[in-house]
GROMACS .gro file of N, CA and C in nm:
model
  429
    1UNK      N    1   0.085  -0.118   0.000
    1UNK     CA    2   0.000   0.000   0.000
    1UNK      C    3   0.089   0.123   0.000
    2UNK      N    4   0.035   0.182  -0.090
    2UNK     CA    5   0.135   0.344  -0.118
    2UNK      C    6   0.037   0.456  -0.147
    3UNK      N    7   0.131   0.573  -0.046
    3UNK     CA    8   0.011   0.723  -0.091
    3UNK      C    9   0.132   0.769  -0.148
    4UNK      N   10   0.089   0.891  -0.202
    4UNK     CA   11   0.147   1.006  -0.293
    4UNK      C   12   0.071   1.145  -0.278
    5UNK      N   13   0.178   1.217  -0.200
    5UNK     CA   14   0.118   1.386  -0.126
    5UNK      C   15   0.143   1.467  -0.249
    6UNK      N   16   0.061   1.540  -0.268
    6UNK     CA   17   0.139   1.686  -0.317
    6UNK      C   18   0.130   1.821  -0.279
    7UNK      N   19   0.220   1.874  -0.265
    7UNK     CA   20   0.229   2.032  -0.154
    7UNK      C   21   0.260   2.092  -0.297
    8UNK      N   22   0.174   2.209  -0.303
    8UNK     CA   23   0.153   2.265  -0.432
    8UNK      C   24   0.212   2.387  -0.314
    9UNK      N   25   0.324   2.462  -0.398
    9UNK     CA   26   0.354   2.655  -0.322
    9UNK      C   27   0.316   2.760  -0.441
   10UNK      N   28   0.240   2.892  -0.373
   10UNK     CA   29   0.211   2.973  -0.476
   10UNK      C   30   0.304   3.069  -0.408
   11UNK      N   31   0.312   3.201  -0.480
   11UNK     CA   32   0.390   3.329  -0.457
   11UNK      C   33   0.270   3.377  -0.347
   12UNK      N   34   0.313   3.502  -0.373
   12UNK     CA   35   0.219   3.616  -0.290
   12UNK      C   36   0.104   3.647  -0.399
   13UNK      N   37   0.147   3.642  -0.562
   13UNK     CA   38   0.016   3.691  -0.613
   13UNK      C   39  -0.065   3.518  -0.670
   14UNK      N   40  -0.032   3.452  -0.630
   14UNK     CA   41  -0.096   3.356  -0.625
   14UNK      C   42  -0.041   3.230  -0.733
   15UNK      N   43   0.055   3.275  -0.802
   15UNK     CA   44   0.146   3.205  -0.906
   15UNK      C   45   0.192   3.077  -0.845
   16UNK      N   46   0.192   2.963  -0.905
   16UNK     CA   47   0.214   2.858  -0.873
   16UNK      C   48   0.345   2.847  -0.900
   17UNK      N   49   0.435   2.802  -0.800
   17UNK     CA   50   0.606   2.794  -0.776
   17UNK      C   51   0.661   2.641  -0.767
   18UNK      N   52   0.618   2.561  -0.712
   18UNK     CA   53   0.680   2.403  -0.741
   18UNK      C   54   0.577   2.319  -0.635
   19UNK      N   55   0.595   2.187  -0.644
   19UNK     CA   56   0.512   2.112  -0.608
   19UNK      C   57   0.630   1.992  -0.547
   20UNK      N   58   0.590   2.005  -0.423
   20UNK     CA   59   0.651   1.889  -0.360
   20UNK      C   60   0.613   1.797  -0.350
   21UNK      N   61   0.657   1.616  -0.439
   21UNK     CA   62   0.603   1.480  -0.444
   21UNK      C   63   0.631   1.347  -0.350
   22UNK      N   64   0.561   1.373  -0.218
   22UNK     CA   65   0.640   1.323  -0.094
   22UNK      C   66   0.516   1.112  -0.184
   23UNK      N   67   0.651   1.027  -0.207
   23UNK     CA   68   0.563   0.885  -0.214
   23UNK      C   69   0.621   0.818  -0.030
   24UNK      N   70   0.424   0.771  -0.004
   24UNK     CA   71   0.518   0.692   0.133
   24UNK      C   72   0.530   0.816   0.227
   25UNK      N   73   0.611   0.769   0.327
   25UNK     CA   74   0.659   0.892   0.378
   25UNK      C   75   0.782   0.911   0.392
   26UNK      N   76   0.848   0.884   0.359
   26UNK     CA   77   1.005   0.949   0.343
   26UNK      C   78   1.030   1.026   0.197
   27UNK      N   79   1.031   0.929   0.072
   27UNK     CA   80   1.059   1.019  -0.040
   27UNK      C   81   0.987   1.092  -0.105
   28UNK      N   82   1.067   1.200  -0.103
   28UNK     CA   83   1.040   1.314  -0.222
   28UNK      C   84   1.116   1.360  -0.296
   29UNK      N   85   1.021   1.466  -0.394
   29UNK     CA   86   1.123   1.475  -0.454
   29UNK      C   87   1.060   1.647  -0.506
   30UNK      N   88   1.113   1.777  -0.536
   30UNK     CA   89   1.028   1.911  -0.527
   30UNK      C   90   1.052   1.924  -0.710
   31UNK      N   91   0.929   1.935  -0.762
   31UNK     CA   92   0.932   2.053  -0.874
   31UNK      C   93   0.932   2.163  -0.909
   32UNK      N   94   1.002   2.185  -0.948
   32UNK     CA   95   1.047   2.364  -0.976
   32UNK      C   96   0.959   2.403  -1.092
   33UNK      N   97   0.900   2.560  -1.094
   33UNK     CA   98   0.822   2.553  -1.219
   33UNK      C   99   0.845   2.677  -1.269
   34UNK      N  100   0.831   2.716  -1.400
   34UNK     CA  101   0.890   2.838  -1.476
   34UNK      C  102   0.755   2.877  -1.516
   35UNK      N  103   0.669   3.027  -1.494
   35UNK     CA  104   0.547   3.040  -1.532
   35UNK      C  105   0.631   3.156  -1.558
   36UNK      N  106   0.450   3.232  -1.708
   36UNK     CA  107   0.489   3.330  -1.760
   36UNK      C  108   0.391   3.457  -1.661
   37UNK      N  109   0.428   3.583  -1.724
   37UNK     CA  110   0.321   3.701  -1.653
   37UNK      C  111   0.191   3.631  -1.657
   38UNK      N  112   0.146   3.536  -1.703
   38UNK     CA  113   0.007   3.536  -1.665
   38UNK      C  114  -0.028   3.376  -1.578
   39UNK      N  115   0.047   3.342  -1.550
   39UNK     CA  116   0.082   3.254  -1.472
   39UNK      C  117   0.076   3.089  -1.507
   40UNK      N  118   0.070   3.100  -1.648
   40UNK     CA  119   0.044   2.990  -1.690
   40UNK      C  120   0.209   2.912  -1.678
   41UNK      N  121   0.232   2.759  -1.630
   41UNK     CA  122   0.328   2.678  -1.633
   41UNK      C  123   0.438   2.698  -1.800
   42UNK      N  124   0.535   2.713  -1.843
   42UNK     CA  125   0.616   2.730  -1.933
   42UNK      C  126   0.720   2.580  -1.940
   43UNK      N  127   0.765   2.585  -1.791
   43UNK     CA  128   0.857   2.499  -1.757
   43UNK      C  129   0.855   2.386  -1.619
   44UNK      N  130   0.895   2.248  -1.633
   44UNK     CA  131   0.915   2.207  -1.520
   44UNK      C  132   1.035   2.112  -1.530
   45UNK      N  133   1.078   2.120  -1.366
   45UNK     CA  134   1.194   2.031  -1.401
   45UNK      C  135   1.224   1.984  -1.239
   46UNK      N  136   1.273   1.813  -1.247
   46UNK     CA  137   1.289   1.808  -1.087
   46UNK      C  138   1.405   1.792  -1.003
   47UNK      N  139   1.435   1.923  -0.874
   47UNK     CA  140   1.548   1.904  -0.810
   47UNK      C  141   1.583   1.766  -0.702
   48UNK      N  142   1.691   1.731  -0.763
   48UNK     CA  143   1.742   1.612  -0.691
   48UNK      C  144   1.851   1.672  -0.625
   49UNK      N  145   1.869   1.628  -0.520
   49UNK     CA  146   2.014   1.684  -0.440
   49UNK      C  147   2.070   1.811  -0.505
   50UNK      N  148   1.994   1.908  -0.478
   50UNK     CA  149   2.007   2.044  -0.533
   50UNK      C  150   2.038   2.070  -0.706
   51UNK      N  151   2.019   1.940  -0.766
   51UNK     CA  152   2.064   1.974  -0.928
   51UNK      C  153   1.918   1.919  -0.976
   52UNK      N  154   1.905   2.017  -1.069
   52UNK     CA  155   1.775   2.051  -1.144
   52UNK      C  156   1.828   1.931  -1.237
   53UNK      N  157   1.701   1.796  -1.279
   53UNK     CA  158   1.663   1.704  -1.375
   53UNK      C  159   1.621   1.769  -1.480
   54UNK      N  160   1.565   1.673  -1.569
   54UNK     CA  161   1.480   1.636  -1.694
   54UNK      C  162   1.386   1.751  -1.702
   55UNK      N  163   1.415   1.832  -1.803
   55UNK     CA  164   1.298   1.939  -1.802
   55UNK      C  165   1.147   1.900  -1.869
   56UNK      N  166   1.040   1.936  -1.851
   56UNK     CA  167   0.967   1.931  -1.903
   56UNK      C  168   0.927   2.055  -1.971
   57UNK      N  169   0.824   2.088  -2.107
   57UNK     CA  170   0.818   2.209  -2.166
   57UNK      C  171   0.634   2.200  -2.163
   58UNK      N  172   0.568   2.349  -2.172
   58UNK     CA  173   0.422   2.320  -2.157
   58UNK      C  174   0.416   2.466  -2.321
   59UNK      N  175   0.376   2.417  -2.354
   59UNK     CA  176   0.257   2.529  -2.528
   59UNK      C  177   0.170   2.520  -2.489
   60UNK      N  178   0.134   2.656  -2.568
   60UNK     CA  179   0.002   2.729  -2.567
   60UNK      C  180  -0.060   2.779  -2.664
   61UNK      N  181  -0.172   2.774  -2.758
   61UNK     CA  182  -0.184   2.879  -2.886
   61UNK      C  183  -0.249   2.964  -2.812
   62UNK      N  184  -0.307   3.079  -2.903
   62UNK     CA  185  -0.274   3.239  -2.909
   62UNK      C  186  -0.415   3.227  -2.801
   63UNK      N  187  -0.518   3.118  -2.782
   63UNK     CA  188  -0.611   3.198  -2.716
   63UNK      C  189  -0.546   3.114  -2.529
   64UNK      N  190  -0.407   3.081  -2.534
   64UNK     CA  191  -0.395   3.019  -2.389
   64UNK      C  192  -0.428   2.868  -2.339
   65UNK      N  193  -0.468   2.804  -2.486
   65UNK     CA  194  -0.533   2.689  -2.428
   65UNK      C  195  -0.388   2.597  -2.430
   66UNK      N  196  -0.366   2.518  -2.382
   66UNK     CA  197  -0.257   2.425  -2.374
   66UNK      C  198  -0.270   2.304  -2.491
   67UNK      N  199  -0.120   2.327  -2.552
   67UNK     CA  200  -0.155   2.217  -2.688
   67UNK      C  201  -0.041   2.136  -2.674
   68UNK      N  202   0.056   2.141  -2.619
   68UNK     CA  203   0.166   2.033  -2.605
   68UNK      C  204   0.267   2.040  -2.478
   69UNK      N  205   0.258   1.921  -2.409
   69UNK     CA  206   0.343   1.870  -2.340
   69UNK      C  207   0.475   1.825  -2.387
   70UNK      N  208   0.615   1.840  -2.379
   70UNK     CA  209   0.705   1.834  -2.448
   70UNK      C  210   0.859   1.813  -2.365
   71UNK      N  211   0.925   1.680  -2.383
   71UNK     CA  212   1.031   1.628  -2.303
   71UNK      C  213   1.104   1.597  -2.385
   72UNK      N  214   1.257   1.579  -2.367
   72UNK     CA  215   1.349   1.534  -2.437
   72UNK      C  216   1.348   1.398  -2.462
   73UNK      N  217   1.364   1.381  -2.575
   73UNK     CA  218   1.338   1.206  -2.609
   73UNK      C  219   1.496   1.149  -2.662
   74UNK      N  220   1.523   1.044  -2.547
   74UNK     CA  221   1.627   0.953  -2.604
   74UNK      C  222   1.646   0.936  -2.741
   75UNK      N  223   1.570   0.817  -2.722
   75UNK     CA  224   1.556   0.759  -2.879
   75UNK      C  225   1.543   0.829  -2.964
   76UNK      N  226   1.490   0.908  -2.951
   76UNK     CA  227   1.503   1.017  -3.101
   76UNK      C  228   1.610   1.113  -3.086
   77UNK      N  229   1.652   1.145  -2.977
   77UNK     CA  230   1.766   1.244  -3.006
   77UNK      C  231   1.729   1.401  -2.961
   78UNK      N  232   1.583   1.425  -2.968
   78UNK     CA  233   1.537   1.580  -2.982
   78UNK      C  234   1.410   1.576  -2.886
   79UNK      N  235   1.397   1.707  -2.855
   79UNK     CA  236   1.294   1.704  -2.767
   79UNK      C  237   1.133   1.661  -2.908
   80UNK      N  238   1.026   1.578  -2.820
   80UNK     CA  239   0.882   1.504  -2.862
   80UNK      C  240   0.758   1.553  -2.784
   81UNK      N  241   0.658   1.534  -2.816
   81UNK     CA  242   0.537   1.610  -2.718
   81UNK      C  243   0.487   1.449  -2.689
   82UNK      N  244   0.533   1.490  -2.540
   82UNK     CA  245   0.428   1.325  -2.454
   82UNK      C  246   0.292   1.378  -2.450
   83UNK      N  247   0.209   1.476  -2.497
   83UNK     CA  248   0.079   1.498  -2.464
   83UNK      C  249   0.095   1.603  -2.593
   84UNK      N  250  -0.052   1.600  -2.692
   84UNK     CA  251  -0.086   1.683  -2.736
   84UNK      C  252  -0.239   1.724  -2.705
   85UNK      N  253  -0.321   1.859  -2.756
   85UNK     CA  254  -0.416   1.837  -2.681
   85UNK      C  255  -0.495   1.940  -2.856
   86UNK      N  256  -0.609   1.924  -2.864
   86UNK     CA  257  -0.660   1.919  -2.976
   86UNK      C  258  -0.824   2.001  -2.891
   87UNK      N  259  -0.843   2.124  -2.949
   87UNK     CA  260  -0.963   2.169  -2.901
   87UNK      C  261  -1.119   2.194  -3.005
   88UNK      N  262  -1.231   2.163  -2.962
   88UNK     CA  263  -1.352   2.218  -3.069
   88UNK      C  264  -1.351   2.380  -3.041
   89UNK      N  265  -1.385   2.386  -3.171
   89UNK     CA  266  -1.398   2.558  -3.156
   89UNK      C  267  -1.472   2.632  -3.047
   90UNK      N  268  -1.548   2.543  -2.935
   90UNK     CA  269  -1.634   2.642  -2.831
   90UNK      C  270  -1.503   2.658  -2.736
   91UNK      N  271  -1.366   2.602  -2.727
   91UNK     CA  272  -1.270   2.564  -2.638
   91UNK      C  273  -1.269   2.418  -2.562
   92UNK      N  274  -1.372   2.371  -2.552
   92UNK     CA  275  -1.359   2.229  -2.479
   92UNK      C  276  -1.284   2.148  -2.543
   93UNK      N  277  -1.186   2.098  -2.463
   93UNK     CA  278  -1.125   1.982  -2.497
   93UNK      C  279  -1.194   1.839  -2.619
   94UNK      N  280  -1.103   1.835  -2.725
   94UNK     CA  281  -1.158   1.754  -2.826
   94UNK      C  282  -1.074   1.631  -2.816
   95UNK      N  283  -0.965   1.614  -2.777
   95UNK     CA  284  -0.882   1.480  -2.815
   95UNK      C  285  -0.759   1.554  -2.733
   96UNK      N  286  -0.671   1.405  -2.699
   96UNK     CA  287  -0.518   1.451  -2.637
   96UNK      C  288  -0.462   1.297  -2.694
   97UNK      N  289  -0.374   1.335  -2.746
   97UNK     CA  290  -0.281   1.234  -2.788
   97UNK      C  291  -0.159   1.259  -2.735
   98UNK      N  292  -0.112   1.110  -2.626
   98UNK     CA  293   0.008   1.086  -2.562
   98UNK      C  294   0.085   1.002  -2.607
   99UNK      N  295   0.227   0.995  -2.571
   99UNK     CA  296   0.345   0.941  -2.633
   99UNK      C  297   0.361   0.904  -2.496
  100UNK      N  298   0.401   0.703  -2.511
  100UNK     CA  299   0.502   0.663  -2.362
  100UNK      C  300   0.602   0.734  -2.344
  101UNK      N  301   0.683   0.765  -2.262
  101UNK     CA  302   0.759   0.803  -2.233
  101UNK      C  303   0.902   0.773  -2.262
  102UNK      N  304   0.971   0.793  -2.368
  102UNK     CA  305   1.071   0.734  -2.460
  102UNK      C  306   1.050   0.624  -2.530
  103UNK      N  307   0.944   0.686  -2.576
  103UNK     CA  308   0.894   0.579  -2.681
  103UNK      C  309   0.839   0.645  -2.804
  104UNK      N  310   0.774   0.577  -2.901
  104UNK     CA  311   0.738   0.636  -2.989
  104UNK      C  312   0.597   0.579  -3.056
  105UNK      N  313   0.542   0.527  -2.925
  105UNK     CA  314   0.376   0.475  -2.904
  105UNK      C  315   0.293   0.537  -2.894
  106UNK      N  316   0.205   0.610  -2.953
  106UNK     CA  317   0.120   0.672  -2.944
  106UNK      C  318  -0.058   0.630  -2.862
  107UNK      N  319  -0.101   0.679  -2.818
  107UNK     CA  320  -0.238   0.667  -2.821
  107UNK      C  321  -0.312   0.774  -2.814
  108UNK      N  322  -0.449   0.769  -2.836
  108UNK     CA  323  -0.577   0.903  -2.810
  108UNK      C  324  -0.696   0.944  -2.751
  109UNK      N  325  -0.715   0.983  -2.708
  109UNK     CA  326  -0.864   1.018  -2.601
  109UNK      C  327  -0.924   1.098  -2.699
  110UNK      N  328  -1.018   1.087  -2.707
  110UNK     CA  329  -1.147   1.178  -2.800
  110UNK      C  330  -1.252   1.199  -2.682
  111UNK      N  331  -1.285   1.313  -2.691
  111UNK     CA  332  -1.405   1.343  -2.556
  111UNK      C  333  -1.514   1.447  -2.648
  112UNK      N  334  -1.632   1.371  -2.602
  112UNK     CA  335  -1.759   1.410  -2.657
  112UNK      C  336  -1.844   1.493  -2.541
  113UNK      N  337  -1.925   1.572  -2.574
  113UNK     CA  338  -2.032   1.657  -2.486
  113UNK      C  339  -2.134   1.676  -2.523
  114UNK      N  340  -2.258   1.718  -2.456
  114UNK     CA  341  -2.396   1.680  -2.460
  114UNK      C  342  -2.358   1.884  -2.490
  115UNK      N  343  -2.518   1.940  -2.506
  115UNK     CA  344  -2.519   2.015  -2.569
  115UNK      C  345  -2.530   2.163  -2.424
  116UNK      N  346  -2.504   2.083  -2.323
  116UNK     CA  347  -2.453   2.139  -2.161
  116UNK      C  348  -2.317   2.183  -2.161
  117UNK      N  349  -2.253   2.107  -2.281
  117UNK     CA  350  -2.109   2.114  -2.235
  117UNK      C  351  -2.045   2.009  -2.118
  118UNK      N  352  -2.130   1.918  -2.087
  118UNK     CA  353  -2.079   1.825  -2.034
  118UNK      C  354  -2.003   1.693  -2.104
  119UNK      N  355  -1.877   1.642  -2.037
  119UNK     CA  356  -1.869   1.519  -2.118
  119UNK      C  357  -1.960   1.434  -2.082
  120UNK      N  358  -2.002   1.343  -2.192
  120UNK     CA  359  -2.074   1.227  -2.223
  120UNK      C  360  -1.991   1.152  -2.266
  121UNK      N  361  -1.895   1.111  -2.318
  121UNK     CA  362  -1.793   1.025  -2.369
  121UNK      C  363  -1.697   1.011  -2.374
  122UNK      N  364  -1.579   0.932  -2.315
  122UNK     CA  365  -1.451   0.974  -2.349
  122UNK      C  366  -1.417   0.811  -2.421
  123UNK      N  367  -1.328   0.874  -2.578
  123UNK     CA  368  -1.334   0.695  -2.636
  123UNK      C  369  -1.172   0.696  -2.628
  124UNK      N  370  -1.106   0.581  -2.608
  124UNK     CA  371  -0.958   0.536  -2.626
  124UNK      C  372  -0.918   0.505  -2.733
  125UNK      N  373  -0.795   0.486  -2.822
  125UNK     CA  374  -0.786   0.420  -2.916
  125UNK      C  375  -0.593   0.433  -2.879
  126UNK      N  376  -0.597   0.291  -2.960
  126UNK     CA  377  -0.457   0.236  -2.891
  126UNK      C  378  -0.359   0.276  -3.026
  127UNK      N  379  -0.272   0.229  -3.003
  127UNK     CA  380  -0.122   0.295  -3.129
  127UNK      C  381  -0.168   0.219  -3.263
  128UNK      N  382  -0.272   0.146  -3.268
  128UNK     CA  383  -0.331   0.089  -3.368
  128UNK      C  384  -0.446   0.130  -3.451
  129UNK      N  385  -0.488   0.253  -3.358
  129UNK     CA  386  -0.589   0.357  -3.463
  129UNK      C  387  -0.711   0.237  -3.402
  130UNK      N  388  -0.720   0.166  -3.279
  130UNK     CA  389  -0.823   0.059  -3.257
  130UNK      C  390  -0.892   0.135  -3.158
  131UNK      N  391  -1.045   0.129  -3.135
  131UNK     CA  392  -1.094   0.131  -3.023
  131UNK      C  393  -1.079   0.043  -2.950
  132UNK      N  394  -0.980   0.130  -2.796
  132UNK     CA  395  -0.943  -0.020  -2.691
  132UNK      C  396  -1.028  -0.007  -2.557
  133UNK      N  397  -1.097   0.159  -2.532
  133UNK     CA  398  -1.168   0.150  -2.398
  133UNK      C  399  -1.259   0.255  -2.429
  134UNK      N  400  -1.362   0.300  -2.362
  134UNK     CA  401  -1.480   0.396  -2.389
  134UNK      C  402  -1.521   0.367  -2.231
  135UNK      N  403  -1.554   0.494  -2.191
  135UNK     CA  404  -1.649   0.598  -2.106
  135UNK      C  405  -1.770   0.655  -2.109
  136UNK      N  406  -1.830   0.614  -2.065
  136UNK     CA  407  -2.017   0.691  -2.120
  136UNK      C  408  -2.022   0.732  -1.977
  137UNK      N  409  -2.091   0.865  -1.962
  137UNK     CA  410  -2.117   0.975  -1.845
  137UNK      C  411  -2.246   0.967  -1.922
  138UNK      N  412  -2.343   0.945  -1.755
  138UNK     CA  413  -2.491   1.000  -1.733
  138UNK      C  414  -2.506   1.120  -1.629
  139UNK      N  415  -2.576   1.185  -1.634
  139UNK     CA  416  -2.580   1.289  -1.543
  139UNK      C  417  -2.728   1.309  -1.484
  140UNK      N  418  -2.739   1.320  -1.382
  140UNK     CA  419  -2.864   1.328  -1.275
  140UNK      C  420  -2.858   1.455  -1.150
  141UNK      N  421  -2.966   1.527  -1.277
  141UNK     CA  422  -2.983   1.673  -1.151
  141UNK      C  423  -3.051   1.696  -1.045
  142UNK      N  424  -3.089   1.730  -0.973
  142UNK     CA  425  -3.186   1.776  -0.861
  142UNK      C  426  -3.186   1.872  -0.816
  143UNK      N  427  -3.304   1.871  -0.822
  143UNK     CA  428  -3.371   2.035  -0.759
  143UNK      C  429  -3.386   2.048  -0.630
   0.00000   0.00000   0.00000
């Protein structure tokens, strides 16, 4: 049996500064994070015995929405986006396609919404362009 804490620190104007990943209770390990004036994440990377790791990179297009997650990839040599993220024109999230992690496996989430703007669907599809898992959301209101 294992937990996993996270101590999220903001500044004074409320900017998010690093996140400490205590697994268990002894190890951790702190992320450092590089945000821009508007406080959105740019950069992350994690200090080990005072030396900054593996950076991670975060994109944005022009209206702020987040479109790629982006790490240096072995095997290829150059930095790859482990997450891309794909939006419908109202802004809701349309699809995110992830890469294993030094690998060059792809898979995709497609997410559907009722006309609330809620999801109703989220479908999987594996590095084979296959449907491998699906999600159906019902929703029940009360007054």
């Amino acid at each position: 049996r294992t937990t996993e804490t996270h101590r999220w620190t903001y500044d004074l104007n409320g900017v998010l500064q690093k996140m400490v990943r205590i697994k268990g209770t002894t190890d951790s390990s702190t992320i450092q994070l590089v945000t821009d004036a508007e406080g959105k994440v740019l950069e992350e990377f994690t200090v080990a015995d005072g030396k900054p790791g593996e950076k991670t990179y975060y994109y944005y297009d022009e209206k702020g929405r987040l479109t790629d997650i982006v790490r240096y990839n072995e095997r290829a040599g150059k930095l790859l986006p482990d997450m891309m993220f794909d939006y419908y024109d109202n802004g809701l999230p349309r699809q995110m396609v992830s890469r294993e992690p030094g690998s060059f496996v792809q898979s995709t989430w497609i997410y559907l919404y009722d006309e609330k703007e809620l999801v109703t669907e989220e479908k999987f599809y594996n590095a084979q362009k296959k449907l491998a898992g699906r999600m159906a959301y019902q929703y029940q209101f009360r007054k």
